[in-house]
XYZ file of C-alpha atoms in Angstrom:
376
model
C -39.054 7.085 1.965
C -39.618 9.521 -0.916
C -35.891 10.292 -1.017
C -35.054 6.569 -1.157
C -37.566 5.975 -3.968
C -36.164 8.912 -5.946
C -32.620 7.547 -5.485
C -33.756 4.094 -6.568
C -35.381 5.519 -9.700
C -32.217 7.499 -10.483
C -29.868 4.531 -9.965
C -32.134 1.853 -11.468
C -34.492 3.630 -13.904
C -35.556 0.337 -15.494
C -36.769 -1.180 -12.198
C -40.318 -0.044 -11.399
C -42.950 -0.821 -8.706
C -45.784 -3.057 -9.879
C -48.384 -2.255 -7.195
C -49.477 0.609 -4.935
C -47.977 -0.903 -1.801
C -44.629 -1.196 -3.634
C -44.000 -4.740 -2.517
C -43.216 -5.915 -6.060
C -40.569 -4.394 -8.323
C -39.869 -5.673 -11.810
C -37.641 -4.543 -14.636
C -34.003 -4.656 -15.623
C -30.585 -4.207 -14.045
C -27.821 -2.885 -16.300
C -24.140 -3.830 -16.296
C -21.449 -3.474 -18.956
C -23.967 -2.218 -21.501
C -26.308 -5.187 -21.054
C -29.762 -5.358 -19.436
C -30.880 -8.341 -17.333
C -34.483 -9.008 -16.307
C -35.293 -9.506 -12.617
C -38.129 -9.247 -10.131
C -38.000 -8.402 -6.415
C -40.885 -9.437 -4.151
C -40.918 -7.726 -0.747
C -42.998 -8.717 2.317
C -45.658 -6.320 3.627
C -43.198 -4.801 6.131
C -40.826 -4.123 3.172
C -37.938 -5.805 5.038
C -35.381 -6.859 2.457
C -34.109 -9.787 4.532
C -37.412 -11.594 3.853
C -37.595 -10.632 0.172
C -37.420 -12.947 -2.856
C -35.259 -12.295 -5.891
C -36.426 -13.803 -9.191
C -33.901 -13.693 -12.040
C -33.997 -14.444 -15.735
C -32.027 -17.514 -16.791
C -29.277 -15.299 -18.244
C -28.839 -13.417 -14.950
C -29.087 -16.649 -12.948
C -26.356 -18.234 -15.082
C -23.999 -15.289 -14.656
C -24.580 -15.131 -10.879
C -24.057 -18.872 -10.505
C -21.524 -19.276 -7.705
C -22.463 -15.939 -6.143
C -25.746 -17.147 -4.596
C -24.438 -17.031 -1.018
C -23.124 -13.475 -1.439
C -26.446 -12.313 -2.912
C -28.340 -13.834 0.022
C -25.936 -12.232 2.489
C -26.394 -8.788 0.939
C -30.190 -9.190 1.045
C -29.908 -9.968 4.763
C -27.768 -6.911 5.550
C -28.783 -4.195 3.067
C -30.879 -1.463 4.760
C -33.111 -0.833 1.736
C -33.811 -1.902 -1.835
C -31.666 0.828 -3.364
C -28.586 -0.244 -1.371
C -29.148 -3.854 -2.350
C -29.548 -3.001 -6.043
C -26.308 -1.004 -6.010
C -24.443 -3.914 -4.422
C -26.075 -6.374 -6.828
C -24.964 -4.201 -9.729
C -21.344 -4.165 -8.487
C -21.447 -7.934 -7.980
C -22.828 -8.371 -11.497
C -20.006 -6.243 -12.920
C -17.441 -8.477 -11.191
C -19.202 -11.670 -12.333
C -19.314 -10.467 -15.945
C -15.643 -9.480 -15.887
C -14.598 -12.855 -14.444
C -16.762 -14.635 -16.978
C -15.179 -12.743 -19.861
C -11.697 -13.635 -18.617
C -12.717 -17.274 -18.100
C -14.173 -17.703 -21.566
C -11.755 -15.460 -23.439
C -10.532 -17.184 -26.605
C -6.921 -18.399 -26.424
C -4.278 -16.447 -28.342
C -3.275 -17.773 -31.784
C -0.321 -20.221 -32.059
C 2.027 -17.474 -33.297
C 1.532 -15.710 -29.928
C 3.373 -18.549 -28.175
C 5.969 -19.176 -30.858
C 6.964 -15.490 -31.009
C 7.234 -15.317 -27.204
C 9.445 -18.410 -27.071
C 11.638 -16.882 -29.757
C 11.874 -13.597 -27.838
C 12.801 -15.356 -24.578
C 15.423 -17.396 -26.440
C 16.963 -14.231 -27.879
C 16.880 -12.603 -24.465
C 18.424 -15.651 -22.779
C 16.648 -18.417 -20.901
C 18.954 -17.812 -17.927
C 17.144 -14.495 -17.386
C 13.738 -16.137 -17.131
C 12.567 -16.641 -13.539
C 8.972 -17.693 -14.098
C 6.381 -18.154 -16.818
C 2.857 -19.503 -16.305
C 1.252 -22.160 -18.494
C -0.689 -19.544 -20.484
C 2.376 -17.364 -21.106
C 0.373 -14.448 -19.692
C 2.745 -13.784 -16.758
C 6.497 -13.653 -17.262
C 9.161 -12.766 -14.672
C 12.664 -11.767 -15.747
C 15.751 -11.018 -13.635
C 18.745 -8.753 -14.015
C 21.804 -7.816 -11.961
C 23.085 -4.286 -11.527
C 26.769 -3.331 -11.427
C 26.844 -3.926 -7.653
C 25.539 -7.480 -7.968
C 21.989 -6.798 -6.728
C 19.279 -8.880 -8.375
C 16.132 -7.155 -9.639
C 12.909 -8.638 -11.021
C 10.396 -7.394 -13.553
C 6.974 -9.012 -13.855
C 5.180 -8.708 -17.190
C 1.444 -9.306 -17.549
C 0.811 -9.969 -21.236
C -2.558 -9.295 -22.826
C -4.284 -11.418 -25.451
C -3.507 -8.875 -28.183
C 0.233 -8.795 -27.435
C 2.275 -7.247 -29.039
C -0.405 -4.873 -30.344
C -1.171 -4.031 -26.699
C 1.619 -3.203 -24.273
C 2.091 -5.552 -21.287
C 1.668 -4.309 -17.725
C 5.032 -4.010 -15.977
C 5.640 -4.419 -12.233
C 9.014 -3.594 -10.632
C 10.324 -2.858 -7.140
C 11.602 0.645 -7.920
C 11.468 3.850 -5.831
C 10.289 5.754 -8.937
C 7.607 4.941 -11.536
C 8.695 2.675 -14.386
C 6.904 3.483 -17.636
C 8.157 1.514 -20.612
C 7.642 2.996 -24.057
C 5.861 0.570 -26.365
C 4.815 0.243 -30.000
C 3.193 -2.722 -31.801
C 6.684 -3.529 -33.101
C 8.166 -3.716 -29.571
C 9.133 -6.951 -27.835
C 10.303 -8.377 -24.511
C 13.818 -7.412 -25.545
C 12.929 -3.708 -25.804
C 11.217 -3.726 -22.396
C 14.150 -5.582 -20.848
C 16.574 -3.001 -22.274
C 14.528 -0.190 -20.677
C 14.465 -2.202 -17.442
C 18.284 -2.435 -17.471
C 18.623 1.297 -18.154
C 16.302 2.119 -15.252
C 18.299 -0.177 -12.943
C 21.534 1.544 -13.913
C 20.038 4.995 -13.266
C 19.090 3.918 -9.725
C 22.406 2.235 -8.850
C 23.700 5.220 -6.824
C 20.454 5.304 -4.802
C 20.649 1.613 -3.911
C 24.358 1.966 -3.048
C 23.429 4.692 -0.541
C 20.610 2.658 1.001
C 22.676 -0.537 1.161
C 25.478 1.229 3.025
C 22.961 2.494 5.583
C 21.412 -0.971 5.953
C 24.801 -2.662 6.330
C 26.527 -0.219 8.677
C 23.748 1.091 10.955
C 20.864 -0.284 12.969
C 17.761 0.419 10.875
C 14.655 0.279 13.048
C 12.143 0.800 10.239
C 11.378 -0.680 7.798
C 12.431 -4.032 9.213
C 12.896 -5.618 5.769
C 13.028 -2.694 3.341
C 12.071 -3.392 -0.277
C 14.120 -1.849 -3.078
C 11.369 0.758 -3.505
C 11.703 2.073 0.069
C 13.218 5.575 0.242
C 12.948 6.077 4.025
C 15.014 4.694 6.884
C 14.639 5.171 10.619
C 18.146 4.778 12.034
C 19.007 4.230 15.703
C 21.255 6.930 17.185
C 21.174 5.646 20.749
C 18.791 4.441 23.424
C 15.286 5.626 22.416
C 16.568 8.236 19.969
C 16.600 7.864 16.199
C 16.657 9.806 12.951
C 14.217 9.299 10.089
C 15.614 10.137 6.652
C 13.867 10.295 3.269
C 16.347 9.933 0.390
C 15.603 11.362 -3.060
C 16.171 8.456 -5.504
C 17.056 10.880 -8.309
C 19.611 12.783 -6.194
C 20.608 10.215 -3.542
C 23.714 11.960 -2.186
C 21.997 15.291 -1.590
C 20.797 16.229 1.902
C 17.755 14.021 2.632
C 14.661 15.080 4.537
C 15.444 14.471 8.214
C 13.554 14.489 11.469
C 14.509 13.196 14.878
C 12.509 10.946 17.187
C 13.152 10.969 20.904
C 12.965 13.065 24.057
C 13.338 16.830 23.599
C 16.479 17.083 25.730
C 18.205 14.597 23.377
C 16.671 15.637 20.067
C 17.096 19.418 20.304
C 20.945 19.361 20.431
C 20.938 17.142 17.323
C 18.653 19.581 15.511
C 20.976 22.457 16.440
C 24.005 20.575 15.090
C 22.156 19.818 11.852
C 21.323 23.502 11.343
C 24.809 24.657 12.339
C 26.736 22.189 10.171
C 24.458 21.892 7.152
C 27.029 23.770 5.049
C 29.416 20.846 5.535
C 27.214 18.517 3.477
C 29.265 17.282 0.519
C 27.371 15.449 -2.294
C 30.651 13.778 -3.253
C 30.536 11.824 0.025
C 27.996 9.173 0.996
C 24.845 10.076 2.914
C 26.071 8.084 5.911
C 29.428 9.879 6.041
C 27.729 13.258 5.665
C 25.319 12.484 8.509
C 28.262 11.593 10.739
C 30.027 14.847 9.878
C 26.986 17.107 10.172
C 25.600 15.572 13.383
C 29.081 15.082 14.892
C 28.255 11.514 15.910
C 29.218 7.923 15.242
C 26.297 5.654 14.485
C 26.001 2.608 16.760
C 27.946 -0.163 15.036
C 26.237 -3.410 14.081
C 29.415 -5.343 14.873
C 29.416 -4.247 18.531
C 25.796 -3.722 19.578
C 22.609 -5.728 19.167
C 19.307 -4.341 17.920
C 17.788 -5.108 21.321
C 20.048 -2.386 22.765
C 17.888 0.210 21.007
C 14.447 -1.372 21.120
C 12.139 -1.059 24.122
C 8.522 -2.108 24.414
C 5.752 0.475 24.572
C 5.022 1.555 28.154
C 1.260 1.289 27.532
C 0.594 -1.861 25.478
C 3.888 -3.580 26.512
C 4.577 -4.650 22.917
C 7.318 -3.583 20.526
C 5.363 -3.812 17.282
C 1.727 -2.724 16.993
C 0.139 -3.076 13.550
C 3.616 -2.826 12.034
C 4.533 0.351 13.953
C 7.221 0.568 16.615
C 7.418 3.057 19.526
C 8.299 6.535 18.246
C 7.265 8.785 21.160
C 9.529 9.179 24.221
C 8.892 10.732 27.630
C 10.788 14.031 27.952
C 11.670 13.301 31.582
C 15.394 12.453 31.522
C 14.865 10.120 34.498
C 12.205 8.177 32.576
C 12.706 8.125 28.788
C 10.029 5.457 28.315
C 8.967 5.014 24.667
C 5.375 4.636 23.446
C 3.527 3.887 20.251
C 2.019 7.079 18.949
C -1.501 5.619 18.798
C -1.213 4.222 22.343
C -0.058 7.572 23.722
C -2.725 9.425 21.788
C -5.512 7.251 23.227
C -4.042 7.530 26.736
C -3.744 11.317 26.687
C -7.147 11.753 25.106
C -8.701 9.916 28.061
C -7.050 12.090 30.731
C -9.043 14.994 32.174
C -5.794 16.868 32.859
C -4.585 16.722 29.259
C -4.855 19.802 27.092
C -4.557 20.388 23.377
C -2.954 23.257 21.501
C -3.661 23.112 17.788
C -2.528 19.619 16.677
C -0.469 18.865 19.808
C -1.704 17.180 22.970
C 0.087 17.708 26.304
C -0.320 15.498 29.360
C 1.343 13.466 32.082
C 3.523 10.476 31.304
C 1.599 7.249 31.959
C 4.789 5.478 32.989
C 6.762 7.620 35.437
C 3.704 9.317 37.052
C 5.558 12.617 37.053
C 4.248 15.856 35.593
C 6.213 15.419 32.412
C 4.629 16.853 29.295
C 4.454 14.640 26.256
C 3.324 15.857 22.870
C 1.788 14.089 19.955
C 0.724 15.308 16.540
C -2.930 14.358 16.393
C -3.165 14.659 12.599
C -1.225 11.399 12.338
C -4.015 9.668 14.184
C -6.632 10.397 11.519
């Protein structure tokens, strides 16, 4: 109790007990540099769920619309200090929303200058603008015909304050800005960034068009990784550097050991053959001495099997990436499913971050491993 009271005094120094039994607290709660008067009346058993909260009219006005949340937190908070901390966070949110709601509109020249800038830029490049002209979306095409969007969140003091920019890029996009800058200057930087990433997107598009990509199912332009099917229950995961897209990417194989190990040996043996002048896909073919399964001949279902534990293909967005090493079995599993299964077996054993145990599908003494750090 003494620890809780000390914490309460430290977090809310302006809220003090008004009697010896400490059933009444009165004082102030602070948020955004302002103090608001309130009073908390606790029952004799000090249970917060039966307490009463009395607020000043200023605090009551600001928390208008949050009454149900306040009551809910009083019902579930373990003590007064926890409740006061949650009330303070709620008050911060309410004040911020109130400021945004009652913020004065920009002057007329704000709108006229924006309309002029969009006109100079070209109305055909405008995808969306809201009624307040605070959110603007512009589009551009790269040399390969791909369309890209940039979303601009303009602030009330634009152009004195730089807008927030949101793009679907694999690298950070930081636009330089001065009070003399405009939409045109940001758009020019957007175009330059698109051009610098053209080679990266060419590499990724070739992979997406000519191979069976298992993950991600619908890759955004910012995605640098691809898990590519190599055969039945065997795949390669590559991580491409957007700044050096034709260099050797980070690679690791997923599948049974007897299938994966020969591929790893080929990669090590032929790594000197990697030629940055060729595409990543062509280099992978040369180094691994394989042909990727063609989209024109095979269906994705030829490479996808349900997990042998949960009997589903997708589980929370993940697909099976662990395979039984028994060549007669080869059943795939979700990593989390296999982890939970092996952890529950008395016969399983763990060595560092790897768990070994029997396959839950073929019932043979086939050791399966899983990196437990991925389960945290």
